[in-house]
Amino acid sequence: MKQFFKILFASLFGAILALGIIVGLVVLISIKSIPTDTPSYADKNVLLLQNVVSVGEVTVPELPTIFSDGEVSQLGLSDILRALEIASNDDKISGIVLENVTIDAGYPTVSELAAAIQKFRQKGKFVVSYNHTLSQKSYLLSSGANEIVMNSEGMAEFHGISSTSVHYKNLLEKVGLKPVVIRCGKYKSYVESVTQEKMSDENRMQKQVYIDKVWKQYGADVAKHRPILVSQLNSFADSVLICTPQQLLSFGFIDKIQYADEFWDSVKVRMGLKSNESVSTISLRGYIKSNQTKIALDTTRKSNVALILAQGSIDLGKSDEKSIGSETYCKIFKKVREDSSIKAVVFRINSGGGSALASELIWREVSLTAAKKPVIVSMGDVAASGGYYIATPATAIVVSPSTLTGSIGVFGMSMTAEGLLNKIGVNVDKVNTHPHSDFGNISRDMDPVEVKAIQNMIDKTYKTFKTRVSEGRHLPLVLVEEIAQGRVWSGADAMERGLVDTLGGLDVALQMAAKASNLGKNYGIKMYPQAPSLFDMMSSTLEAKTSVLAKLTDDKNFQSLLRAIPTKSGVYMQLPYNFTIE
């Protein structure tokens, strides 16, 4: 028997060691396969934005091909803005070329990038755009260029804004799953995906108002940079939908129709190069990497602004690249509060909310920090529900006109599987010490006493939410009740109702923080949290690839719903997961 265990343990050890070696080799090979993308500077270069550009709040490492499946790693907006500012003063950067760019970001973020490109041009440098196709977002990005060029056989789409709502009520009924949902706020529509076959009238109205505002702002943003009529944009969206380059040229939407080689010849002319010379290009990611020290600014200074970036759902515990973990952010705010070199804080929020308890924990730390030094919130594409809750203690809130914000409401959700168990012939029996000792057991439906207990908790949390808004924004509770109810607002509408203070982007928030702490322009920036490591990214990607859900369906919305079903018990302040704006 001893010999048997020796052989068994030796075999197990050998297998574990072999597996470790294999994993190590895969990681090493993967790291070696990552393009370094370190720019080789010529005397004259152009900064090249090409193909898919994914923009979020934090720059994440570029994954090896075997892990990424062609998906593009995210670049942080703050890094991009800082890189464009550095490039505008870099003698070796002659201009920017946008080539067939597809921008993966929300409209507020794209608008900030277009404004940054316009600032780059003000330094006397050129920005030119070449495209085979143009989406609404890529056109908005290109609108700040000196010149927009298209291939003669290209196309552009102007179809307006749409928000799709996916409903799984009938599916859940067929499989025997029963959602138990309680909400405060008639516009709090997260639960409608599992309780209704279509949007409620209230939800339809709030979405319609919001997307109309987004489209109106889109037209205004484009018109800032291009001499076109918003009425013509509406005409295209009403009837033409897909536009030819010839149509776009005739109405001044683009400037030229050329082949790619003709376009690049014109870039050579702008750079003062000879026809037989080649254009030296540097990718945006490569430029950010090569200027990382400058982008981070000088954090050794005695006076700094903390830039805290928060992206994703708000959850209890530690953060990852897709979530705002309460444990992580509470520690960050405590550290920032106690750092005497940090004179002010910019809290950049891009979140549709999440756990009510996690939001409250972060709210407390933001509140304590705002009592000691200025805290300026900068809202990204979305800062709603729990994302708005954690912003309420701020000294001031800066928001894009089309940011989705508000959604002051609460819901609780869980699933019971009594119907499913009956269908598959599974019986569950039990003994209790009290009538509700098995409260929360998914094998049976909830009774009225249990539903009432949850309702009381939801009502209490909703009251707390409204109180946080009232005290933080100095608004009467009666007024807060009118603008709450879970309704979403555009940034511009939120400002009219006192929910935010100023329209602007991240640069405006940084300026306000410096002014509030009398720093002038002589300050450093300390960024939090640390960007995820390459190993972290590869690990999370591997986990996603081996997920049973990923094998069942490619529908990201459906995967999101299925993941939420077992974990969304409790009280939540969250937007609908499928509130997508296209």
XYZ file of C-alpha atoms in Angstrom:
582
model
C 0.000 0.000 0.000
C 2.875 2.396 0.853
C 4.416 1.684 -2.536
C 1.087 2.472 -4.175
C 0.878 5.899 -2.505
C 4.513 6.638 -3.390
C 3.797 5.921 -7.040
C 0.533 7.896 -6.881
C 2.103 10.992 -5.296
C 5.110 10.804 -7.605
C 2.799 10.632 -10.624
C 0.709 13.549 -9.376
C 3.808 15.627 -8.675
C 5.195 14.832 -12.114
C 1.907 15.776 -13.765
C 1.681 19.072 -11.848
C 5.318 19.884 -12.645
C 4.811 19.092 -16.328
C 1.666 21.230 -16.413
C 3.547 24.107 -14.761
C 6.343 23.861 -17.328
C 3.854 23.805 -20.207
C 1.970 26.838 -18.849
C 5.273 28.653 -18.308
C 6.374 27.945 -21.874
C 3.011 29.119 -23.239
C 3.308 32.377 -21.269
C 6.912 32.941 -22.389
C 6.048 32.222 -26.021
C 3.002 34.484 -25.732
C 5.048 37.320 -24.269
C 7.628 36.976 -27.012
C 4.867 37.032 -29.626
C 3.520 40.378 -28.397
C 4.414 43.118 -30.862
C 6.686 45.553 -29.060
C 5.388 48.390 -31.221
C 8.237 50.563 -29.980
C 8.413 53.447 -32.462
C 11.562 54.069 -34.434
C 11.695 57.820 -34.703
C 12.621 59.424 -37.977
C 13.048 63.185 -38.201
C 9.464 63.428 -39.451
C 6.643 61.077 -38.435
C 2.884 60.872 -38.377
C 0.866 59.478 -35.491
C -1.314 56.742 -37.020
C -4.757 55.742 -35.747
C -5.814 52.742 -37.788
C -8.599 50.144 -37.976
C -10.305 49.369 -34.621
C -9.457 51.715 -31.756
C -11.014 50.598 -28.458
C -11.190 53.350 -25.840
C -12.024 52.972 -22.150
C -10.703 54.560 -18.970
C -7.580 52.435 -18.399
C -4.952 51.279 -20.900
C -4.624 47.491 -20.771
C -1.719 45.439 -22.161
C -1.893 44.187 -25.724
C -2.610 40.467 -25.661
C -0.819 37.856 -27.795
C -2.800 36.666 -30.812
C -3.467 33.221 -29.305
C -5.283 34.907 -26.403
C -6.960 37.841 -28.125
C -8.732 36.129 -31.065
C -8.239 39.374 -32.932
C -9.924 41.517 -30.248
C -8.247 44.882 -29.774
C -6.944 45.788 -26.324
C -8.353 48.932 -24.752
C -6.528 52.256 -24.576
C -7.289 54.630 -21.706
C -8.873 57.966 -22.629
C -6.633 59.903 -20.219
C -3.524 58.312 -21.795
C -4.738 59.180 -25.301
C -5.512 62.799 -24.396
C -2.114 63.215 -22.747
C -0.347 61.530 -25.709
C -2.037 63.899 -28.170
C -0.976 66.870 -26.046
C 2.635 65.625 -25.987
C 2.558 64.936 -29.733
C 1.342 68.472 -30.429
C 4.620 69.763 -28.944
C 6.832 66.988 -30.370
C 8.973 68.320 -33.230
C 9.227 64.819 -34.692
C 5.451 64.459 -35.038
C 4.278 66.277 -38.175
C 0.615 65.323 -37.941
C -2.018 62.673 -37.372
C -3.429 60.237 -39.918
C -6.768 58.523 -39.261
C -6.947 55.522 -41.599
C -10.138 53.463 -41.762
C -10.725 53.997 -38.057
C -13.553 52.157 -36.325
C -13.951 53.647 -32.867
C -15.144 51.366 -30.070
C -16.430 53.837 -27.465
C -19.535 55.787 -26.523
C -20.509 59.073 -28.160
C -19.296 61.246 -25.234
C -15.831 59.654 -25.409
C -15.630 60.054 -29.192
C -16.630 63.697 -28.791
C -13.775 64.237 -26.298
C -11.326 62.668 -28.753
C -12.576 64.857 -31.623
C -12.074 67.951 -29.454
C -8.540 66.788 -28.564
C -7.724 66.337 -32.259
C -8.936 69.884 -32.863
C -6.582 71.133 -30.105
C -3.724 69.265 -31.777
C -4.440 71.131 -35.017
C -4.289 74.466 -33.211
C -0.542 73.913 -32.781
C -0.182 74.259 -36.550
C -0.026 70.534 -37.284
C -2.238 68.621 -39.694
C -4.844 65.913 -39.161
C -6.117 64.010 -42.195
C -8.564 61.119 -42.471
C -8.810 58.397 -45.126
C -11.723 55.968 -45.201
C -13.277 53.142 -47.142
C -16.327 53.283 -44.902
C -17.543 55.800 -42.350
C -19.796 55.027 -39.397
C -21.446 57.820 -37.407
C -18.814 57.547 -34.669
C -15.853 57.395 -37.054
C -17.237 60.450 -38.868
C -17.538 62.328 -35.570
C -13.893 61.472 -34.824
C -12.804 62.563 -38.311
C -14.831 65.771 -38.182
C -11.970 67.502 -36.373
C -9.530 66.770 -39.234
C -8.198 69.276 -41.783
C -9.311 66.987 -44.558
C -11.578 63.934 -44.872
C -10.910 61.702 -47.869
C -12.790 58.621 -49.100
C -12.293 55.903 -51.670
C -14.662 56.353 -54.612
C -16.347 52.991 -53.949
C -16.702 53.550 -50.213
C -19.834 54.255 -48.202
C -21.030 56.025 -45.077
C -23.944 55.371 -42.753
C -26.072 58.061 -41.140
C -29.092 56.374 -39.598
C -29.573 58.164 -36.284
C -29.474 56.608 -32.805
C -31.175 53.415 -31.643
C -31.485 51.666 -28.280
C -32.409 47.988 -28.343
C -34.074 46.188 -25.463
C -33.921 42.368 -25.310
C -36.575 40.508 -23.279
C -36.349 36.930 -22.007
C -39.638 36.627 -20.071
C -41.134 33.938 -22.324
C -37.894 31.957 -22.398
C -37.681 31.881 -18.591
C -41.313 30.779 -18.364
C -40.667 27.922 -20.799
C -37.730 26.557 -18.795
C -39.517 27.072 -15.467
C -37.466 29.900 -13.947
C -39.453 32.573 -12.093
C -37.866 35.980 -11.457
C -38.635 37.655 -8.145
C -38.118 41.381 -8.618
C -38.964 44.431 -6.536
C -38.079 47.945 -7.601
C -38.413 51.535 -6.472
C -38.872 54.004 -9.307
C -41.250 53.534 -12.228
C -38.390 54.123 -14.697
C -36.072 51.534 -13.081
C -36.125 49.232 -16.077
C -33.351 46.714 -15.369
C -35.873 44.057 -14.384
C -38.078 44.481 -17.468
C -35.846 42.159 -19.490
C -37.076 39.229 -17.379
C -40.554 40.417 -16.324
C -42.054 41.869 -19.526
C -42.296 40.988 -23.204
C -41.567 44.568 -24.277
C -40.611 47.959 -22.861
C -42.964 49.648 -20.426
C -44.413 52.980 -21.546
C -42.237 54.799 -18.986
C -39.068 53.068 -20.157
C -39.878 53.685 -23.812
C -40.433 57.375 -23.110
C -37.187 57.876 -21.160
C -35.149 56.050 -23.798
C -36.741 58.046 -26.611
C -36.008 61.350 -24.876
C -32.431 60.293 -24.179
C -31.523 59.071 -27.683
C -33.115 62.205 -29.195
C -30.752 64.260 -27.000
C -27.759 62.136 -28.045
C -28.554 62.642 -31.735
C -29.067 66.372 -31.284
C -25.707 66.609 -29.510
C -24.083 64.515 -32.249
C -25.222 67.002 -34.866
C -23.982 69.928 -32.739
C -20.575 68.256 -32.201
C -20.094 67.559 -35.916
C -21.174 71.101 -36.802
C -18.437 72.495 -34.498
C -15.787 71.162 -36.874
C -17.472 70.857 -40.294
C -19.442 73.494 -42.246
C -22.498 71.261 -42.687
C -26.156 71.589 -41.864
C -27.731 69.443 -39.160
C -30.821 69.327 -41.371
C -28.780 67.486 -43.983
C -27.699 64.932 -41.385
C -31.363 64.398 -40.560
C -32.195 64.080 -44.255
C -29.615 61.333 -44.657
C -30.922 59.545 -41.547
C -34.551 59.861 -42.722
C -34.150 58.549 -46.245
C -30.682 57.936 -47.668
C -29.213 55.871 -44.780
C -26.208 54.663 -46.811
C -24.426 57.510 -48.571
C -21.963 57.400 -51.439
C -18.714 59.413 -51.341
C -20.034 61.466 -54.252
C -23.101 62.488 -52.237
C -20.965 63.321 -49.206
C -18.601 65.401 -51.322
C -21.427 67.384 -52.895
C -22.759 68.408 -49.461
C -19.354 69.178 -47.922
C -19.264 66.183 -45.573
C -15.908 65.121 -47.045
C -13.241 67.022 -48.964
C -11.822 64.627 -51.571
C -12.266 61.275 -53.278
C -8.930 59.496 -53.756
C -7.269 56.119 -53.816
C -5.091 55.229 -50.826
C -1.822 55.780 -52.738
C -2.985 59.256 -53.808
C -3.925 60.046 -50.216
C -0.515 58.993 -48.879
C 1.191 61.023 -51.629
C -0.684 64.059 -50.318
C 0.552 63.239 -46.798
C 4.113 63.306 -48.142
C 3.485 66.774 -49.552
C 2.191 67.972 -46.160
C 5.329 66.582 -44.516
C 7.693 68.088 -47.103
C 8.910 64.656 -48.237
C 10.079 63.712 -51.722
C 7.932 61.389 -53.817
C 10.443 58.544 -53.452
C 10.565 58.867 -49.659
C 8.289 56.824 -47.391
C 6.102 58.127 -44.596
C 7.293 57.083 -41.147
C 4.322 56.176 -38.941
C 3.980 55.579 -35.196
C 0.940 53.797 -33.815
C -1.051 55.456 -31.040
C -0.344 52.563 -28.645
C 3.351 52.688 -29.512
C 3.496 56.433 -28.897
C 1.772 56.047 -25.524
C 4.252 53.301 -24.529
C 7.303 55.260 -25.623
C 6.126 58.371 -23.748
C 4.844 56.631 -20.634
C 7.044 58.683 -18.315
C 5.762 61.949 -19.763
C 2.169 60.707 -19.805
C 2.381 59.823 -16.115
C 3.731 63.322 -15.461
C 6.011 64.074 -12.528
C 4.612 62.372 -9.439
C 7.636 63.353 -7.342
C 6.363 66.907 -7.049
C 5.148 68.283 -3.755
C 1.770 69.103 -5.255
C -0.277 66.566 -7.234
C -3.777 65.807 -8.415
C -4.965 62.216 -7.993
C -6.746 60.869 -11.075
C -8.873 57.896 -9.987
C -10.287 55.926 -12.921
C -13.379 53.782 -12.318
C -14.880 51.637 -15.073
C -17.423 48.812 -15.058
C -19.954 47.388 -12.624
C -19.769 48.271 -8.922
C -19.211 45.113 -6.891
C -18.140 44.043 -3.429
C -14.522 42.933 -3.051
C -11.524 43.583 -5.272
C -11.573 45.132 -8.746
C -10.623 43.640 -12.065
C -10.427 45.283 -15.494
C -14.232 45.136 -15.835
C -15.391 46.120 -12.363
C -15.183 48.722 -9.608
C -14.499 46.681 -6.474
C -15.448 48.336 -3.177
C -12.385 46.952 -1.369
C -10.003 48.289 -4.014
C -11.532 51.758 -4.259
C -12.015 52.244 -0.523
C -8.282 51.628 -0.095
C -7.459 54.020 -2.948
C -9.496 56.876 -1.479
C -8.065 56.302 1.989
C -4.523 56.382 0.566
C -5.242 59.502 -1.488
C -6.868 61.233 1.492
C -3.813 60.627 3.674
C -1.242 61.593 1.009
C -0.188 65.165 1.814
C 1.278 65.635 -1.671
C -2.181 65.182 -3.222
C -4.064 68.470 -3.083
C -7.144 67.520 -5.128
C -8.844 64.504 -6.704
C -10.450 63.892 -10.090
C -12.735 60.859 -9.893
C -13.490 59.635 -13.430
C -16.602 57.417 -13.424
C -17.792 55.254 -16.315
C -20.325 52.916 -14.737
C -23.969 51.926 -14.872
C -23.895 50.963 -11.186
C -24.173 47.653 -9.354
C -24.320 46.560 -5.723
C -26.054 49.041 -3.405
C -23.829 48.045 -0.481
C -20.635 48.372 -2.533
C -21.816 51.794 -3.745
C -22.446 52.900 -0.149
C -18.974 51.766 0.952
C -17.314 53.741 -1.843
C -19.639 56.718 -1.210
C -18.372 56.878 2.380
C -14.721 57.067 1.318
C -15.462 59.677 -1.362
C -17.370 61.706 1.235
C -14.495 61.545 3.757
C -12.033 62.586 1.054
C -14.183 65.496 -0.151
C -14.244 66.800 3.444
C -10.423 67.145 3.358
C -9.647 68.177 -0.243
C -11.526 69.028 -3.465
C -13.006 66.038 -5.301
C -14.116 66.709 -8.879
C -16.099 63.969 -10.588
C -15.713 63.567 -14.358
C -18.454 61.437 -15.912
C -17.665 59.337 -18.978
C -20.138 57.660 -21.335
C -22.261 56.443 -18.400
C -22.387 57.438 -14.729
C -25.813 56.330 -13.600
C -27.566 54.566 -10.730
C -24.752 53.335 -8.437
C -22.353 55.233 -10.703
C -24.220 58.440 -9.835
C -24.564 57.448 -6.153
C -20.765 57.406 -5.649
C -20.506 60.825 -7.342
C -22.922 62.638 -5.023
C -20.399 63.724 -2.310
C -18.132 65.419 -4.871
C -17.183 69.083 -4.674
C -18.345 69.409 -8.286
C -19.515 67.120 -11.101
C -18.442 67.582 -14.729
C -20.401 65.761 -17.418
C -20.564 65.457 -21.199
C -23.832 66.769 -22.689
C -24.750 63.239 -23.844
C -23.491 61.264 -20.840
C -26.157 58.889 -19.542
C -26.625 59.751 -15.875
C -29.203 59.847 -13.078
C -31.232 56.612 -12.775
C -31.834 57.300 -9.080
C -33.665 54.100 -8.205
C -33.204 50.675 -6.628
C -34.220 47.096 -7.351
C -33.802 43.630 -5.907
C -33.828 40.471 -7.999
C -33.518 36.710 -7.546
C -34.743 33.588 -9.322
C -36.773 30.640 -8.111
C -36.703 27.265 -9.903
C -39.758 25.442 -8.542
C -41.260 25.224 -12.034
C -38.011 23.967 -13.550
C -37.584 21.303 -10.861
C -41.156 20.101 -11.386
C -40.562 19.818 -15.144
C -37.458 17.679 -14.754
C -38.899 15.533 -11.968
C -36.795 16.762 -9.050
C -38.402 16.865 -5.581
C -36.934 18.920 -2.719
C -37.981 18.216 0.856
C -36.984 20.022 4.054
C -37.470 20.577 7.770
C -37.404 24.054 9.370
C -37.155 25.419 12.909
C -39.240 28.425 11.831
C -41.767 29.109 9.027
C -39.162 30.892 6.857
C -35.916 29.167 7.843
C -35.375 28.234 4.167
C -35.838 31.839 3.026
C -33.982 32.260 -0.261
C -34.149 28.581 -1.221
C -34.566 28.615 -5.024
C -36.442 25.295 -5.009
C -39.693 27.056 -4.053
C -41.501 30.308 -4.803
C -41.440 33.120 -2.250
C -44.513 33.796 -0.120
C -45.977 37.292 0.625
C -44.161 37.611 3.971
C -40.787 37.090 2.297
C -41.583 39.452 -0.564
C -42.614 42.109 2.001
C -39.282 41.720 3.821
C -37.401 42.374 0.591
C -39.664 45.318 -0.247
C -38.863 46.930 3.102
C -35.133 46.681 2.381
C -35.568 48.101 -1.143
C -37.630 51.024 0.226
C -34.971 51.760 2.846
C -32.157 51.748 0.275
C -34.145 53.986 -2.093
C -34.729 56.470 0.737
C -30.997 56.480 1.497
C -30.181 57.047 -2.198
C -32.480 60.074 -2.377
C -31.010 61.429 0.859
C -27.472 61.108 -0.541
C -28.527 63.071 -3.618
C -30.374 65.699 -1.583
C -27.435 66.329 0.765
C -24.689 66.051 -1.822
C -26.381 68.223 -4.433
C -28.115 70.583 -1.938
C -31.542 69.816 -3.388
C -34.846 69.536 -1.492
C -36.006 65.924 -1.063
C -39.281 66.793 -2.775
C -37.399 67.861 -5.902
C -35.149 64.794 -5.779
C -38.238 62.564 -5.717
C -39.492 64.264 -8.894
C -36.238 63.687 -10.815
C -35.526 60.249 -9.321
C -37.886 57.293 -9.973
C -35.000 55.522 -11.725
C -35.170 57.865 -14.724
C -32.072 58.391 -16.858
C -31.049 61.848 -18.053
C -28.620 63.185 -20.590
C -25.798 65.242 -19.109
C -27.342 68.451 -20.401
C -30.755 67.630 -18.888
C -29.094 66.568 -15.620
C -27.408 69.957 -15.353
C -30.742 71.756 -15.816
C -32.088 69.755 -12.858
C -29.124 70.378 -10.572
C -27.750 66.827 -10.682
C -24.413 68.009 -12.134
C -22.523 71.309 -12.255
C -20.644 71.788 -15.509
C -20.559 70.473 -19.074
C -17.142 69.281 -20.208
C -14.676 66.433 -20.427
C -11.782 65.077 -18.416
C -9.588 68.080 -19.227
C -12.182 70.446 -17.741
C -12.333 68.362 -14.552
C -8.531 68.461 -14.178
C -8.524 72.238 -14.642
C -11.250 72.622 -12.010
C -9.322 70.426 -9.554
C -6.151 72.462 -10.016
C -8.072 75.722 -9.599
C -9.948 74.503 -6.515
C -6.635 73.685 -4.810
C -4.760 76.772 -6.138
C -2.197 74.660 -8.023
C -2.027 76.679 -11.213
C -0.305 74.602 -13.920
C 2.626 73.381 -11.856
C 1.430 70.025 -10.568
C 1.828 66.309 -11.154
C -0.828 63.645 -11.668
C -0.972 60.390 -9.722
C -3.154 57.794 -11.410
C -5.112 55.057 -9.641
C -5.574 52.108 -9.791
C -2.633 50.401 -11.446
C -3.424 49.101 -14.925
C -3.954 45.315 -15.058
C -0.812 43.315 -15.806
C -0.344 41.186 -18.891
C -0.619 38.043 -16.741
C -3.925 39.252 -15.260
C -5.306 39.923 -18.728
C -4.238 36.530 -20.075
C -5.726 34.771 -17.040
C -9.105 36.494 -17.364
C -9.128 35.843 -21.132
C -8.427 32.155 -20.599
C -11.247 32.002 -18.042
C -13.634 33.630 -20.517
C -12.608 31.235 -23.302
C -13.274 28.161 -21.148
C -16.611 29.493 -19.874
C -19.586 27.181 -20.427
C -21.669 30.262 -21.299
C -19.263 31.189 -24.082
C -19.670 27.711 -25.545
C -23.474 27.877 -25.320
C -23.980 31.174 -27.127
C -22.156 34.104 -28.722
C -24.920 36.523 -27.651
C -23.109 38.830 -25.208
C -26.395 40.232 -23.850
C -27.739 36.741 -23.151
C -24.452 35.716 -21.525
C -24.686 38.801 -19.325
C -28.221 37.889 -18.258
C -27.301 34.283 -17.467
C -24.325 35.382 -15.384
C -26.529 37.834 -13.489
C -29.266 35.376 -12.541
C -27.403 33.541 -9.744
C -25.519 36.572 -8.447
C -28.062 39.394 -8.517
C -29.714 38.503 -5.250
C -29.678 41.460 -2.931
C -30.249 45.163 -3.509
C -28.904 46.807 -6.656
C -28.604 50.264 -8.165
C -27.953 49.441 -11.798
C -28.866 50.322 -15.343
C -30.299 47.657 -17.658
C -27.364 45.563 -18.839
C -28.714 45.810 -22.391
C -29.195 49.597 -22.502
C -26.994 49.883 -25.591
C -26.864 53.022 -27.713
C -25.971 52.555 -31.393
